[in-house]
Backbone as numpy.savetxt, mean C-alpha at the origin, in Angstrom:
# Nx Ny Nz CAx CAy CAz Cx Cy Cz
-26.49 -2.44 -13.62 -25.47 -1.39 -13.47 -25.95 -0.13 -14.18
-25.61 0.84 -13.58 -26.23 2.14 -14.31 -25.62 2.91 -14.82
-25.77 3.75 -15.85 -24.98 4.27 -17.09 -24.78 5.57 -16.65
-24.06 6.06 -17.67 -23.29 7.08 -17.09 -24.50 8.55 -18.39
-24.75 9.54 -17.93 -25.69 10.32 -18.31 -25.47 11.27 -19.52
-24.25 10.35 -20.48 -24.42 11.32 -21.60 -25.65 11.39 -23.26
-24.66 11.95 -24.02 -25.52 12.15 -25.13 -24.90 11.07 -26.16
-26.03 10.05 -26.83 -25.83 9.37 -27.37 -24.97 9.60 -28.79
-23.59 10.19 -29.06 -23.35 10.12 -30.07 -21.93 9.79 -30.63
-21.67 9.89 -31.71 -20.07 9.03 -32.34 -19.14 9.91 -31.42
-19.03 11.29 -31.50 -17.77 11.68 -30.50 -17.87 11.09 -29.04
-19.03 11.40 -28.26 -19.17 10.31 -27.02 -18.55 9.45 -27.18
-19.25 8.56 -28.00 -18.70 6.94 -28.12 -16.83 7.05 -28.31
-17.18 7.63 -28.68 -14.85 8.02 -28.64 -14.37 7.74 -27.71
-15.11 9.07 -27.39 -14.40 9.66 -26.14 -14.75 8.10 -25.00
-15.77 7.71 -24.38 -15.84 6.23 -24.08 -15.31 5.43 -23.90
-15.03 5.31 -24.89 -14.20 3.80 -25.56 -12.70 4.08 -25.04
-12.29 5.49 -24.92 -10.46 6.06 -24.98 -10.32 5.76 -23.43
-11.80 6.13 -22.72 -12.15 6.15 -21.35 -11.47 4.62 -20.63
-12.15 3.84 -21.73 -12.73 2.46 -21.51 -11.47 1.72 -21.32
-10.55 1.88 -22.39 -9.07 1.43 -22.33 -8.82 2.12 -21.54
-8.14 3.56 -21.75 -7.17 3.69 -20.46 -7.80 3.51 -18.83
-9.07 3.08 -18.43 -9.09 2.31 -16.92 -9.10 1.15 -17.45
-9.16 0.42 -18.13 -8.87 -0.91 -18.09 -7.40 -1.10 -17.95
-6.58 -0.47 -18.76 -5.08 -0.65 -18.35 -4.90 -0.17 -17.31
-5.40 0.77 -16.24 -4.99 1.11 -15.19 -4.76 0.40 -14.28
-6.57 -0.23 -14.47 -6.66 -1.65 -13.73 -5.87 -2.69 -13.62
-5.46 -2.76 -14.79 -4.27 -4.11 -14.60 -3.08 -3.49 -13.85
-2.29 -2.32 -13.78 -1.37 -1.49 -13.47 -1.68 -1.56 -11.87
-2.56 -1.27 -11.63 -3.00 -0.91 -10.14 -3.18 -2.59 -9.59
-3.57 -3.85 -10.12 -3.62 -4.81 -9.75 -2.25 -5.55 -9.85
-1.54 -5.19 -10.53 -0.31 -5.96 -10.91 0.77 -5.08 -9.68
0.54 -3.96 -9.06 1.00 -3.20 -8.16 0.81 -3.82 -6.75
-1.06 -4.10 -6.61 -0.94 -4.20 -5.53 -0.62 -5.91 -5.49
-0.74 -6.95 -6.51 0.38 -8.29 -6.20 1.75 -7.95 -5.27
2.18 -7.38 -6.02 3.42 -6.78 -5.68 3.78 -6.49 -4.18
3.06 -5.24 -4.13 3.15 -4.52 -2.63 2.61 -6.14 -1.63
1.80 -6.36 -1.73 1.09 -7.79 -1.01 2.32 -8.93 -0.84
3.34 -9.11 -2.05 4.34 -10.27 -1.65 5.83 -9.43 -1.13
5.95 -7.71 -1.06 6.53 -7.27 0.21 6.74 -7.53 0.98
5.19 -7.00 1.40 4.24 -6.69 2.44 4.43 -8.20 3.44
4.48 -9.24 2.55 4.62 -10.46 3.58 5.86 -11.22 3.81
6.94 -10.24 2.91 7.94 -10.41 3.28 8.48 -9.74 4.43
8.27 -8.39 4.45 8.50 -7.74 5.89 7.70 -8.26 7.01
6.52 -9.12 6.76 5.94 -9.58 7.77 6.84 -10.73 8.51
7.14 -11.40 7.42 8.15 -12.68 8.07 9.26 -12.04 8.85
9.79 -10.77 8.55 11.04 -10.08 9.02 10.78 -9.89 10.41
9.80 -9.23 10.03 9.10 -8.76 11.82 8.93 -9.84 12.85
8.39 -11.11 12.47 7.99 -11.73 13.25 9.45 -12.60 13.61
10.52 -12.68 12.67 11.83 -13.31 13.04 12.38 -12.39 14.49
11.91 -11.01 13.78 12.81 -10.07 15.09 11.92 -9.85 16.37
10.98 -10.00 16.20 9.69 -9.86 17.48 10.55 -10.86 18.23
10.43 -12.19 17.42 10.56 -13.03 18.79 11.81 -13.36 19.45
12.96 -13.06 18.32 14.50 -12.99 18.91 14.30 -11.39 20.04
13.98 -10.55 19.78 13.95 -9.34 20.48 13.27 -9.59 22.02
12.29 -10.44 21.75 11.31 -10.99 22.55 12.31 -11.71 23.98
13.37 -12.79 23.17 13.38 -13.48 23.80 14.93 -13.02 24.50
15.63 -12.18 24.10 16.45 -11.50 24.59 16.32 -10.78 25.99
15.59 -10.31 25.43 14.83 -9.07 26.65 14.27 -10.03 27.90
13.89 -11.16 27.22 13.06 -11.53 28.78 14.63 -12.42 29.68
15.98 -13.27 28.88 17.18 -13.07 29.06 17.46 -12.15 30.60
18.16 -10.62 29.68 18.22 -9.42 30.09 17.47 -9.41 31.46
16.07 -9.82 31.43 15.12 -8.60 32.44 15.73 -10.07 33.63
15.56 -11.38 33.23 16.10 -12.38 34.19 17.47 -11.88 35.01
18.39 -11.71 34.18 19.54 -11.18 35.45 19.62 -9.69 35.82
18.69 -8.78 35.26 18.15 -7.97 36.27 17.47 -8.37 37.50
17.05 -9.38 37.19 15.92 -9.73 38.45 17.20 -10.45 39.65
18.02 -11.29 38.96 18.74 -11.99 40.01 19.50 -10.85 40.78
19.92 -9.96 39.78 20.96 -8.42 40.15 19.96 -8.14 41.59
18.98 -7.91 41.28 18.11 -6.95 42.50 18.01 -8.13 43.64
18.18 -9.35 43.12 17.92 -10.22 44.57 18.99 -10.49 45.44
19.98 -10.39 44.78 21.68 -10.38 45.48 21.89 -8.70 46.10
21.32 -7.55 45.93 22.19 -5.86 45.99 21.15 -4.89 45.94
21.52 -4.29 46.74 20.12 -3.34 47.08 19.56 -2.55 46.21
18.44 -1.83 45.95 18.14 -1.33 45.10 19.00 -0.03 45.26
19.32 0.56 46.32 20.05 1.84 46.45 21.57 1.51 45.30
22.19 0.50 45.74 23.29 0.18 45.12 22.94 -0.04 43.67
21.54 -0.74 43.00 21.53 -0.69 41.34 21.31 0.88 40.94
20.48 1.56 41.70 19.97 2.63 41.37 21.58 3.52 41.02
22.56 3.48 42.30 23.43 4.25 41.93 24.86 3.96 40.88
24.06 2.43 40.72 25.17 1.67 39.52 24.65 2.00 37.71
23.13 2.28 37.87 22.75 2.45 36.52 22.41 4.09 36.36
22.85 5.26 37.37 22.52 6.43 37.26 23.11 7.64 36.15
23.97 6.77 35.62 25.19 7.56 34.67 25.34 6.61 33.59
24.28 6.70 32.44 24.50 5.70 31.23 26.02 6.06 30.71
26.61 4.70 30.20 27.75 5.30 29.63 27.74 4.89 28.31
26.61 4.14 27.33 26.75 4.57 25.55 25.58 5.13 25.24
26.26 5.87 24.28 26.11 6.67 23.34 25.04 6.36 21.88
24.30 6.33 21.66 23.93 6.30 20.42 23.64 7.02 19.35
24.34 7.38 18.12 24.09 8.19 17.29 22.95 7.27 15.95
21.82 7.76 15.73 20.64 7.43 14.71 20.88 7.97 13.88
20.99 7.71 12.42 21.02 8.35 11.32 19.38 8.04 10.62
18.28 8.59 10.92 17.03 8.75 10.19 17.44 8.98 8.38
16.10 8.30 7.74 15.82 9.11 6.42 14.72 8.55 5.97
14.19 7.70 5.06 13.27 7.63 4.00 13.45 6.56 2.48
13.40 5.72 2.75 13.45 4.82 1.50 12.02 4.62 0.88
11.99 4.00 -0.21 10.66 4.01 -1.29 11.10 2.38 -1.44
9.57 1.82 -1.11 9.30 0.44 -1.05 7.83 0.85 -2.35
7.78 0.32 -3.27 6.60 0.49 -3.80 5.72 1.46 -4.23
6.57 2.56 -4.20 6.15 4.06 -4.23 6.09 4.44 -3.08
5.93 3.47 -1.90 5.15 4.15 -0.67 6.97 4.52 0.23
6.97 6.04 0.77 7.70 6.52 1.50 7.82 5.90 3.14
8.69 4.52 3.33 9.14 4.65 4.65 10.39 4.37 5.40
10.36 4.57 6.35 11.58 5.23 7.56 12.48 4.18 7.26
14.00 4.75 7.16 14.80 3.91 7.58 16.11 4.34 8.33
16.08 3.94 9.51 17.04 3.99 10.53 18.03 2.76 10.54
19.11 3.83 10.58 20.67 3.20 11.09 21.18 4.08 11.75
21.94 2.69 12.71 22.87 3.33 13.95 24.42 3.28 13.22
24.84 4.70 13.52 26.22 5.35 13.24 27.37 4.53 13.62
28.30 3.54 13.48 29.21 2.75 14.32 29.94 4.09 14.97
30.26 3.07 16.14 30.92 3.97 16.97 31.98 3.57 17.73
33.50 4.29 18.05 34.14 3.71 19.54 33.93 3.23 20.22
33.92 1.63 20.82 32.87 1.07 21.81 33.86 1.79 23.38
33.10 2.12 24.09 33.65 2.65 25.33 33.13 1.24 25.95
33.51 1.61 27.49 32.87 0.88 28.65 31.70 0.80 29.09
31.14 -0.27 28.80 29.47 -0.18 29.00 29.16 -0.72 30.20
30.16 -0.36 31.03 30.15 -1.10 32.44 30.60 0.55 33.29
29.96 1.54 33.44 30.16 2.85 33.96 30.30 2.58 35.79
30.68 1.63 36.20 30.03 1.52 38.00 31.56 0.36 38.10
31.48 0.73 39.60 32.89 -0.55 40.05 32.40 -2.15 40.07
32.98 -2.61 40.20 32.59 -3.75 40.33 31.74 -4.20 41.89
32.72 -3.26 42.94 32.26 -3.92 44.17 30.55 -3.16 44.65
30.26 -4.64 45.83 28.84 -3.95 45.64 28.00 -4.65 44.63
28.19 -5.09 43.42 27.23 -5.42 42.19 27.81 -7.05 42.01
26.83 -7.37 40.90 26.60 -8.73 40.73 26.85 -8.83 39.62
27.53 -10.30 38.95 27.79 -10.60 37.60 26.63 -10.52 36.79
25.57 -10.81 37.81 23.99 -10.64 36.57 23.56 -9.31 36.71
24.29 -8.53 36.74 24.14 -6.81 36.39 24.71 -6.46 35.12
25.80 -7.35 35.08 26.54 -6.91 34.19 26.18 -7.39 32.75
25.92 -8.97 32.97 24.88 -9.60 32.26 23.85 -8.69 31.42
22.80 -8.38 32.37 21.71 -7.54 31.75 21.95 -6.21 31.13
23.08 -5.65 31.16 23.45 -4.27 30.66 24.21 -4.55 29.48
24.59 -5.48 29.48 25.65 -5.94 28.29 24.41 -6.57 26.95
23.35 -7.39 27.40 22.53 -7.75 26.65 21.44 -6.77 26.08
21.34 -6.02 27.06 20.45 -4.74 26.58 20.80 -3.99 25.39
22.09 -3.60 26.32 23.06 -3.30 24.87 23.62 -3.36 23.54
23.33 -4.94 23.52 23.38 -5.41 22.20 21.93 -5.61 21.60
21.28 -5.03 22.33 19.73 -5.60 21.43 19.16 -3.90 20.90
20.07 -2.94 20.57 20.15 -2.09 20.52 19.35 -1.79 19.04
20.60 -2.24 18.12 20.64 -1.98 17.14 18.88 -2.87 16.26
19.17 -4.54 16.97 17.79 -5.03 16.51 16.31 -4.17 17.00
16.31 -3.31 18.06 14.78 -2.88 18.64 14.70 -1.70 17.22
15.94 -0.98 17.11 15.82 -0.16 15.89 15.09 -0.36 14.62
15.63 -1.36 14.03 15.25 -2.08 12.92 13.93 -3.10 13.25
13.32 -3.27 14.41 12.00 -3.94 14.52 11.18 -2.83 13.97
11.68 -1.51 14.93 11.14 -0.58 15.17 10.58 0.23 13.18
11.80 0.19 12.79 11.38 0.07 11.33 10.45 -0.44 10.33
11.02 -1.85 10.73 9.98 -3.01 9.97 8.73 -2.79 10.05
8.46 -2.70 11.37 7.29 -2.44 12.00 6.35 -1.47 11.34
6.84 -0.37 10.77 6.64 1.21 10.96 5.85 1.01 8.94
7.19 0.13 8.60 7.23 -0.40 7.04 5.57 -1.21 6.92
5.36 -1.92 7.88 4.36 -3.15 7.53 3.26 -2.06 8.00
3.00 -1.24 8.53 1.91 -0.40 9.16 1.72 0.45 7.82
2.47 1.03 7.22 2.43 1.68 6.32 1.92 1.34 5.11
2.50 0.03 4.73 2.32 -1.00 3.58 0.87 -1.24 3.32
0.71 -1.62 4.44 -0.74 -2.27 4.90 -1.79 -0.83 4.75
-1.69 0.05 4.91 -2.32 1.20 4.70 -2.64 1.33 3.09
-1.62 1.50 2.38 -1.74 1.77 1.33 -1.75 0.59 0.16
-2.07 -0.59 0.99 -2.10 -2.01 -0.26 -3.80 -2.00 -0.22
-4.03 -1.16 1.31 -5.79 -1.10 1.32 -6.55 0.09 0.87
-5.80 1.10 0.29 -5.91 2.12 -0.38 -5.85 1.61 -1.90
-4.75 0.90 -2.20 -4.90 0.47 -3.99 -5.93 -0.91 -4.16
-6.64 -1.37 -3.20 -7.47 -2.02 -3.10 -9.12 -1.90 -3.46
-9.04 -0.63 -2.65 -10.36 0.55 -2.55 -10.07 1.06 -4.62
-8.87 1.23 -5.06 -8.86 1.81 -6.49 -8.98 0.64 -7.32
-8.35 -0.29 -7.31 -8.90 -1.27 -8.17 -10.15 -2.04 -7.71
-10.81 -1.69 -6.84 -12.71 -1.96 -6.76 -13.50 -1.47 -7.73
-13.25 -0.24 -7.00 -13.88 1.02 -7.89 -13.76 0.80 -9.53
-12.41 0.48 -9.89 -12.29 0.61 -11.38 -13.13 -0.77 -11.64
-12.77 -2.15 -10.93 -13.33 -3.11 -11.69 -14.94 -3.41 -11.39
-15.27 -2.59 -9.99 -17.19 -2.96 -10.25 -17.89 -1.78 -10.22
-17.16 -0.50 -10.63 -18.00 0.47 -10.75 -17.74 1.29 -12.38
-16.68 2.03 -12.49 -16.20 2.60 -13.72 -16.31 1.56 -14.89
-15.54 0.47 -14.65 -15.60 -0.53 -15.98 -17.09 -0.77 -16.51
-17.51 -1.13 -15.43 -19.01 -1.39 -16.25 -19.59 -0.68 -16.15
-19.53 0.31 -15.81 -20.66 1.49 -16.20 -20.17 2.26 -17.48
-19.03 2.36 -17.69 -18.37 2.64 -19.19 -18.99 1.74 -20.26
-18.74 0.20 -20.32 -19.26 -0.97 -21.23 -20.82 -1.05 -21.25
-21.63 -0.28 -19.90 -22.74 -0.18 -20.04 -23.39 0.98 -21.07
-22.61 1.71 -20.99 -23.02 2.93 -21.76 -22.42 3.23 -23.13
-21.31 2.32 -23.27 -21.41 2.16 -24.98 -21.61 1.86 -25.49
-22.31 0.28 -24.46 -23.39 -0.59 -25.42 -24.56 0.44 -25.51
-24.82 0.98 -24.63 -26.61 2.12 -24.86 -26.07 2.88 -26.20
-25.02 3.29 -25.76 -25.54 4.79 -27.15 -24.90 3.51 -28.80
-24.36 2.71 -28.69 -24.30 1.66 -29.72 -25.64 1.43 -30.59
-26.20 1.01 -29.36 -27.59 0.92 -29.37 -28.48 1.85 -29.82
-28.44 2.79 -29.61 -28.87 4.12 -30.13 -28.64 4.44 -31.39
-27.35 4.48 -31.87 -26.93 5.00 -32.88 -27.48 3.91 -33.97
-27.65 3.01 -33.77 -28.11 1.83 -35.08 -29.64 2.11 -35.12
-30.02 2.45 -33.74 -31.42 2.51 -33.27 -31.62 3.80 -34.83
-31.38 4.87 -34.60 -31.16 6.19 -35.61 -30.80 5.84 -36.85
-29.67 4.62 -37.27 -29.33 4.42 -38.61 -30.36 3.76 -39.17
-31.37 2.89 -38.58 -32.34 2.59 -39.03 -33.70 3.35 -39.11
-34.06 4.53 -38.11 -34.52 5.22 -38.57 -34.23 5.76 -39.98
-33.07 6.03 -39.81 -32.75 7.08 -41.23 -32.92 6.56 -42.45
-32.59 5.18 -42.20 -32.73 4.23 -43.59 -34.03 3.98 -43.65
-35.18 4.46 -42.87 -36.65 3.82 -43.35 -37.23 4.94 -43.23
-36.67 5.90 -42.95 -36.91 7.13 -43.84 -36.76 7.70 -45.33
-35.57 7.67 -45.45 -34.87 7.11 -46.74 -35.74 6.66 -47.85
-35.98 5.28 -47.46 -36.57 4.46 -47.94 -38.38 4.51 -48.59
-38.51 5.19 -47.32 -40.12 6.10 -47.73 -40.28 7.43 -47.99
-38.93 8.13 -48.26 -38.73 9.00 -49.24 -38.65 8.69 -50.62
-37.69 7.89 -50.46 -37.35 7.15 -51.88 -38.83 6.49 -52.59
-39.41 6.02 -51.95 -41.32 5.21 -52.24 -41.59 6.51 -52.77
-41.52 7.63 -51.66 -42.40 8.57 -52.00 -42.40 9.37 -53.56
-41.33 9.68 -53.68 -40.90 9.96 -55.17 -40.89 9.19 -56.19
-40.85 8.00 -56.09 -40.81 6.57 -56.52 -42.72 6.91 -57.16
-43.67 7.22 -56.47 -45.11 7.18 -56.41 -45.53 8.38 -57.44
-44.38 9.57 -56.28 -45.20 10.75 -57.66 -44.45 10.92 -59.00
-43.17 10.19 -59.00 -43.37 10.29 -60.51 -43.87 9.34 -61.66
-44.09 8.26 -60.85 -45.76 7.98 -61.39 -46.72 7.75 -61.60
-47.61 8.69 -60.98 -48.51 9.88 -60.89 -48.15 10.63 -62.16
-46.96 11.04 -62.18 -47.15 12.10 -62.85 -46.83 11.62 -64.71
-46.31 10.25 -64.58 -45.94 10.19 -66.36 -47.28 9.68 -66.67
-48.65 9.13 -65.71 -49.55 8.23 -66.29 -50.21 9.03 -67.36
-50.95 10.27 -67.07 -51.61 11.16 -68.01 -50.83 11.06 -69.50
-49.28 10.72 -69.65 -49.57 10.74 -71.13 -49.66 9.65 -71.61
């Protein structure tokens, strides 16, 4: 692992070391985050996949007595039975915070239920009525798939974004920090022992000439 290009000395080494802790706590912060976001993340997954397949299996319901509708009544007659929707839907959009991360959340406004049957009866088929009535109620669930959905896309974005940050911190920054305070560690003892065997053959040295210098008397 390769070190980081400073100057071997005690303020470095400080400064380092202050380095050294605060990404190491980050690391745990950013890992203990993305646990987190990850047992969400697979909670909205289970959500989704409950409503996929109820939504799923509604709709294919629905599209069945559409199909019988069109085999009993002409298409002229569905065409002019489904030409004038008669509900209404009011969406109330906004924004909730799952994990820090900003996403959508939609609700439908309750409302007056009118007649969701806009056409006479004659002419049409009970499995018209069927399929408009079921559509209808699968209203509110396509919303909230539509959410979940939007939630787990998002999630998933950014659990692989704090993924990419706690890499980085644990096989690049961490040890290249621990690499480089062992070097200038290293250094600095490297120098204290210079200094002390300098010292030391200073100390000889004076040690020699003074005497030298008492022998003459």
């Amino acid at each position: 692992m390769s070190r980081l290009a400073v100057n071997p000395t005690r303020m470095e080494l400080r400064r380092l070391k202050t380095r050294l802790k605060t990404a190491t706590r980050g690391h745990k912060l950013l890992k203990d985050k993305s646990d987190e976001m990850i047992r969400q993340f697979m909670s909205f997954i289970r959500e989704n996949k409950r409503l996929r397949e109820e939504v799923e299996g509604e709709l294919a319901e629905a599209l069945r007595s559409f199909m019988l509708a069109r085999a009993v009544s002409s298409s002229q007659t569905i065409e002019q039975s489904l030409c004038m929707p008669a509900l209404k839907a009011d969406v109330r959009t906004g924004m909730k915070n799952v994990m820090g991360v900003d996403v959508p959340s939609i609700e439908i406004v309750p409302q007056k239920q009118e007649d969701l049957l806009p056409y006479t009866f004659v002419g049409t088929s009970g499995d018209l009525d069927n399929a408009i009535l079921k559509i209808s109620a699968l209203m509110e669930k396509l919303l909230r798939l539509a959410e979940v959905e939007k939630t787990c896309n998002m999630l998933a974005d950014e659990i692989e974004k704090n993924r990419r940050r706690v890499n980085a911190l644990e096989y690049v920054m961490i040890p290249q920090l621990n690499e480089t305070i062992k070097y200038i560690i290293m250094k600095l003892d490297e120098n204290e022992r210079g200094s002390l065997i300098r010292l030391m053959k200073v100390k000889s040295m004076i040690a020699e000439r003074d005497g030298a210098t008492k022998e003459p008397e």
